[in-house]
Structures are given as structure tokens and as C-alpha cells.
PDB file of C-alpha atoms in Angstrom:
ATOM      1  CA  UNK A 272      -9.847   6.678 -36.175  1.00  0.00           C
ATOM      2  CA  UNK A 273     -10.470   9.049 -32.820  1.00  0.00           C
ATOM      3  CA  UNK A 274      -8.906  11.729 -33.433  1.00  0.00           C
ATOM      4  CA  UNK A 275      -9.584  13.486 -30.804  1.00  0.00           C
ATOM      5  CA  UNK A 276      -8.810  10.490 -28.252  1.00  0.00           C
ATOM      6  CA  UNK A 277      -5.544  10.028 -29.875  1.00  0.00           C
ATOM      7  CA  UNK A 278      -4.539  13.717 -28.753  1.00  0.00           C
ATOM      8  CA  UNK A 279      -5.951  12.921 -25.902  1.00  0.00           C
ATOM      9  CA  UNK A 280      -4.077   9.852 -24.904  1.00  0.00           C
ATOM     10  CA  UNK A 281      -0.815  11.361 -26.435  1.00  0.00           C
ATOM     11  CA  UNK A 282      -1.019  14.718 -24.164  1.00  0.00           C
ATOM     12  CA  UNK A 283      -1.364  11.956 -21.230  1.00  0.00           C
ATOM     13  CA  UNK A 284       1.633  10.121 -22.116  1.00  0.00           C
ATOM     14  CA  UNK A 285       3.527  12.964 -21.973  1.00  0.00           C
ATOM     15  CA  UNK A 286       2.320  14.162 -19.056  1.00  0.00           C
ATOM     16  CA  UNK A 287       3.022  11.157 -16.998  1.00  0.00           C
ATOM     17  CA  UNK A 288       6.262  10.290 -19.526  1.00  0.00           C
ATOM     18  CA  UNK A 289       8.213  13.649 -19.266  1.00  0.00           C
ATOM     19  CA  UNK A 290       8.449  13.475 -15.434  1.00  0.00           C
ATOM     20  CA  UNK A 291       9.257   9.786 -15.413  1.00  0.00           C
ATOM     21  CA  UNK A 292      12.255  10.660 -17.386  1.00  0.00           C
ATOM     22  CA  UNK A 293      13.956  13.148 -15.729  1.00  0.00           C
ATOM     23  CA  UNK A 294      13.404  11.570 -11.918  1.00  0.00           C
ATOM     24  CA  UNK A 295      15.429   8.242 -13.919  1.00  0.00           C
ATOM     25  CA  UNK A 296      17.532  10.556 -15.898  1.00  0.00           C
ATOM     26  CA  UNK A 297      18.798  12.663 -13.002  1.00  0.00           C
ATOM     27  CA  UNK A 298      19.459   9.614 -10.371  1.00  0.00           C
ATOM     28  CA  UNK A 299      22.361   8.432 -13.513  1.00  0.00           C
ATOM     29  CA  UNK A 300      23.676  12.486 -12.939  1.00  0.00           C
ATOM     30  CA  UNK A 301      26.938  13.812 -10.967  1.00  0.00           C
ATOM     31  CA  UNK A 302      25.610  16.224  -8.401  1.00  0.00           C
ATOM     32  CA  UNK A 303      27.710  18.273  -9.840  1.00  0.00           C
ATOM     33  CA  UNK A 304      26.871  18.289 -13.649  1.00  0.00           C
ATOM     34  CA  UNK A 305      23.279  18.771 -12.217  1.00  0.00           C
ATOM     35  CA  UNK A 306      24.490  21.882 -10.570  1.00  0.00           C
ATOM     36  CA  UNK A 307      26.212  23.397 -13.068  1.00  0.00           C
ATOM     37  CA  UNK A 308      23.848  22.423 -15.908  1.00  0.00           C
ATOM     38  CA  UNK A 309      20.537  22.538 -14.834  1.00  0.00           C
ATOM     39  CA  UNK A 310      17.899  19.994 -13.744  1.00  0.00           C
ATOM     40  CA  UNK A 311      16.598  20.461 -17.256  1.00  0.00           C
ATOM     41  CA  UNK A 312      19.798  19.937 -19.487  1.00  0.00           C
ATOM     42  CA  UNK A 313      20.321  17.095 -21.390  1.00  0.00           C
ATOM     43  CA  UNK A 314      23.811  15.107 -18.733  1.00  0.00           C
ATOM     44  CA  UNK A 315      26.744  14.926 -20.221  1.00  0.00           C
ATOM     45  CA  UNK A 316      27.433  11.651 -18.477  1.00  0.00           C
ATOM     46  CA  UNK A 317      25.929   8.941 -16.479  1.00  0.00           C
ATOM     47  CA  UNK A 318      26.960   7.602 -13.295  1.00  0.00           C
ATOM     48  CA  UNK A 319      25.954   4.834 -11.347  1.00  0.00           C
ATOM     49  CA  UNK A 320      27.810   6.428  -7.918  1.00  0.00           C
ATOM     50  CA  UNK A 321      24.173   7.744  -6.660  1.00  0.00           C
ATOM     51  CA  UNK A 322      22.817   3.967  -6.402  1.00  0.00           C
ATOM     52  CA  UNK A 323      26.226   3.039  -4.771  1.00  0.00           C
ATOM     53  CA  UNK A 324      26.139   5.759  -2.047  1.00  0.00           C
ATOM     54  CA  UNK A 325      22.391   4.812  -1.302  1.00  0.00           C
ATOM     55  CA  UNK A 326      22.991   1.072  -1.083  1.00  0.00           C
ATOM     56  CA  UNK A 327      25.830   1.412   1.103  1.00  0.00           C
ATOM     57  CA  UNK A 328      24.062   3.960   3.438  1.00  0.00           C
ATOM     58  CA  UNK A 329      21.331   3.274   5.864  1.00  0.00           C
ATOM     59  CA  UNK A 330      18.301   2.788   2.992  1.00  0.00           C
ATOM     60  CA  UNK A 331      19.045  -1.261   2.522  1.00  0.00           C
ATOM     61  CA  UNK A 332      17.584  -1.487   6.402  1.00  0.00           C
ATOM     62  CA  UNK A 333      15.104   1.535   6.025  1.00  0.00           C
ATOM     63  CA  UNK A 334      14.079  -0.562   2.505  1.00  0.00           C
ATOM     64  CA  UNK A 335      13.980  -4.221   4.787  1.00  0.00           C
ATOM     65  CA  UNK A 336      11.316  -2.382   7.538  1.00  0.00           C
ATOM     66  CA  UNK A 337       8.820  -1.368   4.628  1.00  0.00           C
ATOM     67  CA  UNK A 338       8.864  -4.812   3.241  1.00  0.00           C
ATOM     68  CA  UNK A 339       8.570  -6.101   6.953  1.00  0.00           C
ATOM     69  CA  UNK A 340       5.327  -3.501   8.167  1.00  0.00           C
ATOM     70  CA  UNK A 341       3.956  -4.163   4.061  1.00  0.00           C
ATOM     71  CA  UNK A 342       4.078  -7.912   4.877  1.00  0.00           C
ATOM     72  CA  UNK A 343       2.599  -7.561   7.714  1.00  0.00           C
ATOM     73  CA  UNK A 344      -0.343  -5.360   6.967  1.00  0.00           C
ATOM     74  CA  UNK A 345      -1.589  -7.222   4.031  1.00  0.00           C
ATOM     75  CA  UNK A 346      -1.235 -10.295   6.168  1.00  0.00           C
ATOM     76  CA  UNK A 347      -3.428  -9.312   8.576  1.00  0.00           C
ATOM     77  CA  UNK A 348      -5.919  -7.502   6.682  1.00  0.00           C
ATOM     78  CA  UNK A 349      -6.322 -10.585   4.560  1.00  0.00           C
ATOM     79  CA  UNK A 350      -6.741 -12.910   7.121  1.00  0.00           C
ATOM     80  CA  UNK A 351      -9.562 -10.817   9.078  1.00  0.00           C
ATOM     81  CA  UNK A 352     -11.269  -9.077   6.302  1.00  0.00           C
ATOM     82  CA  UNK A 353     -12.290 -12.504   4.329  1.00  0.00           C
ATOM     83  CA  UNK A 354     -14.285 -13.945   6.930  1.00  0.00           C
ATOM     84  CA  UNK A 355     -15.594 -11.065   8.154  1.00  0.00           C
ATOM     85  CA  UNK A 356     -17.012 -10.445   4.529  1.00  0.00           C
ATOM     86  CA  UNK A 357     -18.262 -13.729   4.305  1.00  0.00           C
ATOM     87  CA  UNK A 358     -20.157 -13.253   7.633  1.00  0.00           C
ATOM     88  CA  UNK A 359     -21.828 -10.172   6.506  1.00  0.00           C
ATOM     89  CA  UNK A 360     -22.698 -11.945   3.242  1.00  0.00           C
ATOM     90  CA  UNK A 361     -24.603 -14.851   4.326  1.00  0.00           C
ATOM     91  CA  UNK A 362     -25.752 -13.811   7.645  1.00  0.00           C
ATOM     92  CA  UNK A 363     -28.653 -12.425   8.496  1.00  0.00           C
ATOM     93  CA  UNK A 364     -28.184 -11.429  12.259  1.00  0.00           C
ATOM     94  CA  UNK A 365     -28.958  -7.841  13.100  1.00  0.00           C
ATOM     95  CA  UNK A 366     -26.012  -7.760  15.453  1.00  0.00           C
ATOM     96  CA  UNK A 367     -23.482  -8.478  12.161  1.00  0.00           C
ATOM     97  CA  UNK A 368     -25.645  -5.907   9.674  1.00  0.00           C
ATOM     98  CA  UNK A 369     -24.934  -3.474  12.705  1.00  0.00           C
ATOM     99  CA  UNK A 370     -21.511  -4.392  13.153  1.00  0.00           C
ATOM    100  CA  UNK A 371     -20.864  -3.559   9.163  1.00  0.00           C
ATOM    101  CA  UNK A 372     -22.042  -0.483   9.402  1.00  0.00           C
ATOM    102  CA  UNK A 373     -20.231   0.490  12.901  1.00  0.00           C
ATOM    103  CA  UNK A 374     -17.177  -0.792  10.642  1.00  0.00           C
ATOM    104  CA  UNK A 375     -17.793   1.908   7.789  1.00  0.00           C
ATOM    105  CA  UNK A 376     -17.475   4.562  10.546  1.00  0.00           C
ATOM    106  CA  UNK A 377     -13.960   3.558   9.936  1.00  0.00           C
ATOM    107  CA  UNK A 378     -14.053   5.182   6.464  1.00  0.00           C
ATOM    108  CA  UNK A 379     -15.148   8.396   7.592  1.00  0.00           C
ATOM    109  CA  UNK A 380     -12.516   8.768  10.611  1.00  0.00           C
ATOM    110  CA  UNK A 381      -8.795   9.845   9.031  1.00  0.00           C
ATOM    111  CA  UNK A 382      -5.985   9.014  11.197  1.00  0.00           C
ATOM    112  CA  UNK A 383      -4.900  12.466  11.657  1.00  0.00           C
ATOM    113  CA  UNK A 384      -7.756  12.761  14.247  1.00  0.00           C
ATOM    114  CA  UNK A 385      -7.258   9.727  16.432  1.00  0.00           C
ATOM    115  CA  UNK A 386      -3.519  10.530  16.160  1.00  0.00           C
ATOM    116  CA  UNK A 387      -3.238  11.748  20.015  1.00  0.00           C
ATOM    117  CA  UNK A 388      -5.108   8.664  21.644  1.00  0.00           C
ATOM    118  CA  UNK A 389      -3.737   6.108  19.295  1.00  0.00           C
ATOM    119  CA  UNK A 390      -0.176   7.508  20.596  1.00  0.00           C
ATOM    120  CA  UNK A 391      -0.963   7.221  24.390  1.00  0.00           C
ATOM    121  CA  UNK A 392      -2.590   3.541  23.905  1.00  0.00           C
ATOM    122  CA  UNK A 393       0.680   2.719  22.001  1.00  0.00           C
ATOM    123  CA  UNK A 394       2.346   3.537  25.338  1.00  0.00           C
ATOM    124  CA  UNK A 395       0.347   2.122  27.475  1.00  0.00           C
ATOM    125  CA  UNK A 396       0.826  -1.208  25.552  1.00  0.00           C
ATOM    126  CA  UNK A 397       4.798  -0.336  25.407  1.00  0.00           C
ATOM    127  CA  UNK A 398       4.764  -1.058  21.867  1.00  0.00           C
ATOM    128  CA  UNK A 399       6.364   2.397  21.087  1.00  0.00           C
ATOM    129  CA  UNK A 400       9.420   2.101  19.141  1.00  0.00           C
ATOM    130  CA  UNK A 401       8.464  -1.184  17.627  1.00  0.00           C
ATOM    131  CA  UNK A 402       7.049  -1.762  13.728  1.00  0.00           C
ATOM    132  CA  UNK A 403       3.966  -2.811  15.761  1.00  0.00           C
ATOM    133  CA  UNK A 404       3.115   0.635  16.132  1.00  0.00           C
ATOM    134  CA  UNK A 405       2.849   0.793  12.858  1.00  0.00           C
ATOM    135  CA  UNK A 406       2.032  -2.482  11.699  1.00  0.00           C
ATOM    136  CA  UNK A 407      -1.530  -2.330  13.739  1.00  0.00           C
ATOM    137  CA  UNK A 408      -2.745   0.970  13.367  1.00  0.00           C
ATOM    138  CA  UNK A 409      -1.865   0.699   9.899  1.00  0.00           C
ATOM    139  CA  UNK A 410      -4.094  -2.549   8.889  1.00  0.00           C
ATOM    140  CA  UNK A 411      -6.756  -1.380  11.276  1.00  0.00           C
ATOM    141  CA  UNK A 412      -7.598   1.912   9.198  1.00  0.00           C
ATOM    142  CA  UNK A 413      -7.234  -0.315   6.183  1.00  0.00           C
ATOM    143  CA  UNK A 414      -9.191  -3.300   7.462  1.00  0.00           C
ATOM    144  CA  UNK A 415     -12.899  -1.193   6.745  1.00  0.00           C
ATOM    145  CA  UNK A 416     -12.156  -0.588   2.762  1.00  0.00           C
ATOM    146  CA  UNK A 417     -10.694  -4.273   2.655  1.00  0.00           C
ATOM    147  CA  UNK A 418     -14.331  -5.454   4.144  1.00  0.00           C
ATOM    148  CA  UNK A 419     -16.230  -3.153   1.891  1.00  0.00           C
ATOM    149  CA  UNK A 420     -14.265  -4.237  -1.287  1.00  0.00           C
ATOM    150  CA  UNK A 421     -14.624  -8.488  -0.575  1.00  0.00           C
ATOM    151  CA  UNK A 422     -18.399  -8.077   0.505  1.00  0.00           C
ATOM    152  CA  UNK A 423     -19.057  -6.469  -3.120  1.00  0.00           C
ATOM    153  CA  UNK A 424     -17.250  -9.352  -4.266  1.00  0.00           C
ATOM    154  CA  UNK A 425     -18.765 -12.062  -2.512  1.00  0.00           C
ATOM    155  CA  UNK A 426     -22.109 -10.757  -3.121  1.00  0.00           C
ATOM    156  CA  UNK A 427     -21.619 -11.642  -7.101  1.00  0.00           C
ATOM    157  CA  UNK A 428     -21.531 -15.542  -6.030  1.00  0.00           C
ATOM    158  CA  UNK A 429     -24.246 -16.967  -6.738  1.00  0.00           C
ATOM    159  CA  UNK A 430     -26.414 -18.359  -3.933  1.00  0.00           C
ATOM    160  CA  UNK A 431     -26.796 -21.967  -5.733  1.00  0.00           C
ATOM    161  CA  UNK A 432     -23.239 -22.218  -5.268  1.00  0.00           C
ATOM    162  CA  UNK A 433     -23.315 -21.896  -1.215  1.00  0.00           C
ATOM    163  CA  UNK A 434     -26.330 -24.191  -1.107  1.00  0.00           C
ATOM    164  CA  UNK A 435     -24.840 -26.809  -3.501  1.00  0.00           C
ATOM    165  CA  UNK A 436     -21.431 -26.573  -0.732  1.00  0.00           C
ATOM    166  CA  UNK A 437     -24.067 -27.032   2.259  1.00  0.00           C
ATOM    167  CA  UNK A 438     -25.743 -29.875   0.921  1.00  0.00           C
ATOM    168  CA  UNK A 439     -22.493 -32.016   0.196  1.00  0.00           C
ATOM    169  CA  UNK A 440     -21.826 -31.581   3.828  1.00  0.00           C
ATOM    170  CA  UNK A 441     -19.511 -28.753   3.932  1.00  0.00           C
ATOM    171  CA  UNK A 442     -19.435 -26.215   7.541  1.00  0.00           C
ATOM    172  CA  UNK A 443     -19.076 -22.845   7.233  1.00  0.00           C
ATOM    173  CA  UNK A 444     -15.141 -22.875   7.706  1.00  0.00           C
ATOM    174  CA  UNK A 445     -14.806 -25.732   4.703  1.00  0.00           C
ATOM    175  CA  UNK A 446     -17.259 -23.331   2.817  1.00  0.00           C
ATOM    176  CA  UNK A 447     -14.669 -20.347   3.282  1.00  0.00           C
ATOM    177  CA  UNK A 448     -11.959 -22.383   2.719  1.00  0.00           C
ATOM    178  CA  UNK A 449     -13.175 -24.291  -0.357  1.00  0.00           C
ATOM    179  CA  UNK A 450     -15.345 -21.982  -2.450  1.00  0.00           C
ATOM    180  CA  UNK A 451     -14.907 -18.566  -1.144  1.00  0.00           C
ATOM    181  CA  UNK A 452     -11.192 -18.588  -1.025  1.00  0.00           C
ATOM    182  CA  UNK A 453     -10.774 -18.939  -4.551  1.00  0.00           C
ATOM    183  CA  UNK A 454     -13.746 -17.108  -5.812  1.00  0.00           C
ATOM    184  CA  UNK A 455     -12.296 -13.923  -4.142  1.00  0.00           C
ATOM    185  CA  UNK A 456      -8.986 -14.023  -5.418  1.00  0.00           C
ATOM    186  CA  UNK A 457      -9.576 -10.583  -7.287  1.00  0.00           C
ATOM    187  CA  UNK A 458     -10.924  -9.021  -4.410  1.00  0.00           C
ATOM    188  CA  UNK A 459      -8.332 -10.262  -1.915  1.00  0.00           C
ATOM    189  CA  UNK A 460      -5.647  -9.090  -4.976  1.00  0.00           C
ATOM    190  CA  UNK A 461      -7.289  -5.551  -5.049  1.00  0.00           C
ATOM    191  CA  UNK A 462      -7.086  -5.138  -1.167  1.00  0.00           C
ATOM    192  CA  UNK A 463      -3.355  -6.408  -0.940  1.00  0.00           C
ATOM    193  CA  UNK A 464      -2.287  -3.808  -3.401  1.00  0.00           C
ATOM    194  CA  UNK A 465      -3.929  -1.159  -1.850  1.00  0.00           C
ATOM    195  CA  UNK A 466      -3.166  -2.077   1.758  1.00  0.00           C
ATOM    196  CA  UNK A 467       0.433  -2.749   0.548  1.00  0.00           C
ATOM    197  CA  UNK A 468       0.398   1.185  -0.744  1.00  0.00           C
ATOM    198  CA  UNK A 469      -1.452   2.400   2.599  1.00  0.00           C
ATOM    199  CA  UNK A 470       1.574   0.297   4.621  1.00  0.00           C
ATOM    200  CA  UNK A 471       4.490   1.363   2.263  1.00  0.00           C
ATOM    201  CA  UNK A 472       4.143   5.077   1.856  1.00  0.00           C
ATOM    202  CA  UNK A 473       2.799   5.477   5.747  1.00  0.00           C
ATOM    203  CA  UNK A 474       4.130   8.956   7.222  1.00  0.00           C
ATOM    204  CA  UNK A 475       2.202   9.950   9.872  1.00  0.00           C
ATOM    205  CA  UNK A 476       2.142   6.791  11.837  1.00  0.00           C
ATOM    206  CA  UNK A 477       6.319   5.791  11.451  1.00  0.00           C
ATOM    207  CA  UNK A 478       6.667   9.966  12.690  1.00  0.00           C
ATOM    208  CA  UNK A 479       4.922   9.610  15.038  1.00  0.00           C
ATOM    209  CA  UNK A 480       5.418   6.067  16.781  1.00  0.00           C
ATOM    210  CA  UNK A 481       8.552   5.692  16.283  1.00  0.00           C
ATOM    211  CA  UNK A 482      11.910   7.425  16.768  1.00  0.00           C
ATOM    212  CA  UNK A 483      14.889   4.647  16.948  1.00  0.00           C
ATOM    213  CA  UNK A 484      16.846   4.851  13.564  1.00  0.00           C
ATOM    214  CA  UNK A 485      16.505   0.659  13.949  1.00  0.00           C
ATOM    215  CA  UNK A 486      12.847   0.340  12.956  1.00  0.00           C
ATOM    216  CA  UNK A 487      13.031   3.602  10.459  1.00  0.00           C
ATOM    217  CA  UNK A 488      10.852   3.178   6.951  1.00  0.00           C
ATOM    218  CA  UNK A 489      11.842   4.408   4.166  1.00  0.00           C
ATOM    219  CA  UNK A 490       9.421   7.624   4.142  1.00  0.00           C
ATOM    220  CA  UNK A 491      11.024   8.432   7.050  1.00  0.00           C
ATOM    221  CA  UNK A 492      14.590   7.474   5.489  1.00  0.00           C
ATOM    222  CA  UNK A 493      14.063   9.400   2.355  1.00  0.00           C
ATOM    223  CA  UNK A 494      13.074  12.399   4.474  1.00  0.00           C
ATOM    224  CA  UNK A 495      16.342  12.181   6.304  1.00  0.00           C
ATOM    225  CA  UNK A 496      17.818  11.797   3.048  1.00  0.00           C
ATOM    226  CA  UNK A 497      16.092  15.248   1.846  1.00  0.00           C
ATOM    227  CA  UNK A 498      17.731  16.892   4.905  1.00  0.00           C
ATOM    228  CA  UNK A 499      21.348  15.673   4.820  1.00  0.00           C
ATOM    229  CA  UNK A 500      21.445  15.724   1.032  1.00  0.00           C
ATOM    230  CA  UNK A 501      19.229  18.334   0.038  1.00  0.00           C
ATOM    231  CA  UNK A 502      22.204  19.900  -2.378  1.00  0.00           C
ATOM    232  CA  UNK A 503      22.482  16.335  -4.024  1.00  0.00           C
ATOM    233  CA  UNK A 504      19.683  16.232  -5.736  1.00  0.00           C
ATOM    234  CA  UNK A 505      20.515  13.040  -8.139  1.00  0.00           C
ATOM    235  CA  UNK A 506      21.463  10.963  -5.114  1.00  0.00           C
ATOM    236  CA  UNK A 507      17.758  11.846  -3.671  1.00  0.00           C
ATOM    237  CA  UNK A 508      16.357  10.645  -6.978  1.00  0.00           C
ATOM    238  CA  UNK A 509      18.223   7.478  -7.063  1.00  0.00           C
ATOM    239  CA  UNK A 510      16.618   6.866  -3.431  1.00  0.00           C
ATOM    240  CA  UNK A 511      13.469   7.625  -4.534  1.00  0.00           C
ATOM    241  CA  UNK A 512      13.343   5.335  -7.587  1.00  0.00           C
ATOM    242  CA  UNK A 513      14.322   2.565  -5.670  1.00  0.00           C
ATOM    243  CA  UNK A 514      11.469   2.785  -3.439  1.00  0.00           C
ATOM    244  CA  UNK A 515       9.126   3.294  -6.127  1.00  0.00           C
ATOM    245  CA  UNK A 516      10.493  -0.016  -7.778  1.00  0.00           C
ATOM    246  CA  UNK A 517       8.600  -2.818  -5.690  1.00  0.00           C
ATOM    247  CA  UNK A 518       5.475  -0.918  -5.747  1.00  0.00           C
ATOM    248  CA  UNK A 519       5.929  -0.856  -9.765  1.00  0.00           C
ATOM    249  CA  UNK A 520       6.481  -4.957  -9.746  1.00  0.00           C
ATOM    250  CA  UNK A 521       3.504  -5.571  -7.289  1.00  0.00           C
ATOM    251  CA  UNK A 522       0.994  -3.571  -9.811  1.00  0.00           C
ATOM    252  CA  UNK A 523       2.111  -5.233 -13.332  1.00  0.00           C
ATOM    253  CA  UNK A 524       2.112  -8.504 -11.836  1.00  0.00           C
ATOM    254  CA  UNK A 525      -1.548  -7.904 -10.425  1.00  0.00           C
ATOM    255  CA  UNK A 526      -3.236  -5.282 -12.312  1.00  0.00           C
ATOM    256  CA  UNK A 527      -5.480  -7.568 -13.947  1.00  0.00           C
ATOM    257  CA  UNK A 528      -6.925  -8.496 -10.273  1.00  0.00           C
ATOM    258  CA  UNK A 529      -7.003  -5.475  -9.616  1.00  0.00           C
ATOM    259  CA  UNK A 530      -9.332  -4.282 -12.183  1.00  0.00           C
ATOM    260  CA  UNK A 531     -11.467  -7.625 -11.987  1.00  0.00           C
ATOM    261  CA  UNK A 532     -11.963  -6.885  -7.839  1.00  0.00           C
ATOM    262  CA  UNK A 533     -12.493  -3.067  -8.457  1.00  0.00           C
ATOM    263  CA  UNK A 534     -15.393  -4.027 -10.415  1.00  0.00           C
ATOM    264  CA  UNK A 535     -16.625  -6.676  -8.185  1.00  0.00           C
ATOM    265  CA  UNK A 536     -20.517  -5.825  -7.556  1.00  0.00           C
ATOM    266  CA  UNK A 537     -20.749  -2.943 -10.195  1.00  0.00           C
ATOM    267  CA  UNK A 538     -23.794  -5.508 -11.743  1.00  0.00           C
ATOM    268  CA  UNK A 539     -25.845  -5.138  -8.888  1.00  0.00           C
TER     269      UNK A 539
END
């Protein structure tokens, strides 16, 4: 037996366990009891009055706009990054190996520093005020990691494979459609999650692009949450642990893509 990785793995669990329990213990606490007790005490009752005054405020449509700019994110970055992959695979133009590594610039550029002209074109194209504003600029800085990922991922498939697809007849579209769409199921499974993240716990972009209560997310909404019930800390909590719920079903139902496309190209 490890000894010394079972300590290891049981200080871990209780690092990550202990905090987990009191954000689910204290969104079932009276704002009151949590007052008067302590954040630290063990409740002396449970309530489910912190969920009800969330639900019935503004965080169902603050909760609707996440899933709507999520959607839309992954959508997009799916749809461009897998043939754009594919390209860079089994091309061999200059003009594409150049335009791979223009698109890693896009690694090295946060969005803090393009904040200024990204909010004047977002004028200019009277998309201000809309989830576009954040639905676009939000896939675009995800697009270059979703492109690095699948082209690691591609580049396991063997070679036979395209030229076997080729000589039965098949064009490059039938190719993608046919054998590359289902080999890079991991991949496309490890950007979704991770564009999904990028799109539901967006800040800057939503604060910045946006100002109408109508198209709020919920980072926004749970921020506006902090401010008008800062001395209710258990309804806060209950807020927060619903928005942490989806992302908590989207990564047990795909983990095991996700490890198989973070690997993708570690061989080579």
C-alpha cells in the first residue's frame, strides 16, 4: 500500500471537500441563524427559502442568457475549428502553415488588451446591448485553443486511413464528414467543455458590452446579487450553487472525452 499517496490523496479530499460543504451547507441556512451563529457553526435548521427567493427573482432569465451565449459559443467554435484543423492537417500550402501560426498569435493576446477596440467595433456594428457582443468575441478568443487542440488530434489518424477515403471516391467535404467527424469526437468533446467554461463564467466581455438588465448573465447577475444581498450571505450561496450545477453535469457526462482529447498527440 502507498502510504504516503494515501495521505496525500486524503489531505486533497479535504481540501476540495471541506469548502464544498459549507458553500451547500450554508445556501440550506436562515440568514439569520448564519448571523447569529457563525459561517462556521454547525445550522440548527435547514431551509429551502434561499432557492425560492433566487428562482423567483431575476436569476431564471440571467440563468436562460448563459445557456443561450454557452450554446452559442460552442456552436460556433465547433463548426469553424474542425475544418480549419483538418485543413492545416492535410495541407501543405504555405499560405495555411502561415495562417496557423498567425492564428496562435491569438493565444498570446488576452482580451483585457483588445478590450477598447473590440468595444468601439461593437458599436460601429450596433451590436451593443445584444448577447452578440458577447457571443462573438467570446468564441473568437476561444476559436485558436479549439484549432490547436483538434490539429493534435487529427494528426494521430493515420494517413492510410485518408488515402483509403480518397481512393473509394470520397472529396474532401465527404472525407470531413465521414471519417474525421467521428474520429475527433474527443477532441471536439474537450473543446466544447472548455469553450462552454470560457462562455459561462465570461466577466469582462458581458461588463463591458452590455448594460440592459434583458441580456444580463449570470456573472453579472450574481454580482448584482453580491451588492443587494451582501448581508444574506446563504441566499448568495444558493445562487452560486445553482450556477455551478450545469457546469458539474456537462463534466461527469464528458470527462472521459475530455481526458482522451487532452491527450490527443502526446505520442508524437
Amino acid at each position: 500500500m502507498n502510504v504516503p499517496g494515501a495521505l496525500g490523496a486524503g489531505v486533497w479530499f479535504v481540501i476540495v471537500a471541506v469548502p464544498l460543504y459549507f458553500l451547500f451547507v450554508t445556501s440550506f441556512r436562515a440568514s439569520s441563524d448564519y448571523l447569529a451563529d457563525g459561517p462556521l457553526a454547525v445550522p440548527s435548521g435547514l431551509t429551502l427559502d434561499n432557492y425560492a427567493d433566487v428562482l423567483t427573482s431575476n436569476f431564471p432569465r440571467y440563468f436562460a442568457n448563459n445557456v443561450i451565449v454557452a450554446a452559442a459559443c460552442v456552436a460556433i467554435v465547433l463548426v469553424l475549428a474542425l475544418p480549419a484543423a483538418y485543413a492545416i492537417v492535410r495541407s501543405r500550402s504555405r499560405w495555411v502553415a502561415r495562417s496557423f501560426t498567425l492564428l496562435l498569435l491569438g493565444l498570446a493576446v488576452p482580451a483585457q488588451a483588445v478590450i477598447v477596440p473590440l468595444y468601439l467595433m461593437v458599436t460601429q456594428l450596433r451590436l451593443y446591448d445584444t448577447l452578440l457582443a458577447i457571443i462573438l468575441p467570446t468564441a473568437a478568443f476561444a476559436l485558436p485553443l479549439a484549432v490547436v487542440v483538434l490539429t493534435s488530434s487529427l494528426r494521430d489518424v493515420p494517413n492510410e486511413l485518408f488515402e483509403a477515403a480518397v481512393l473509394d471516391g470520397a472529396g474532401p467535404g465527404r472525407v470531413l464528414w465521414s471519417l474525421v467527424l467521428p474520429l475527433a469526437r474527443p477532441g471536439l468533446a474537450t473543446i466544447g467543455i472548455f469553450t462552454a467554461l470560457q462562455a459561462w463564467n465570461g466577466f469582462l466581455f458581458p461588463l463591458v458590452l452590455t448594460q440592459n438588465a434583458a441580456v444580463r448573465v449570470l456573472t453579472l447577475g450574481l454580482w448584482d446579487f453580491q451588492g443587494q444581498y451582501g448581508t444574506n450571505v446563504p441566499l448568495v450561496t444558493a445562487a452560486v450553487l445553482l450556477s455551478l450545477l450545469p457546469l458539474l453535469v456537462v463534466y461527469l457526462m464528458a470527462r472521459r472525452f475530455l481526458l482522451a482529447g487532452l491527450t490527443a498527440g502526446a505520442g508524437r
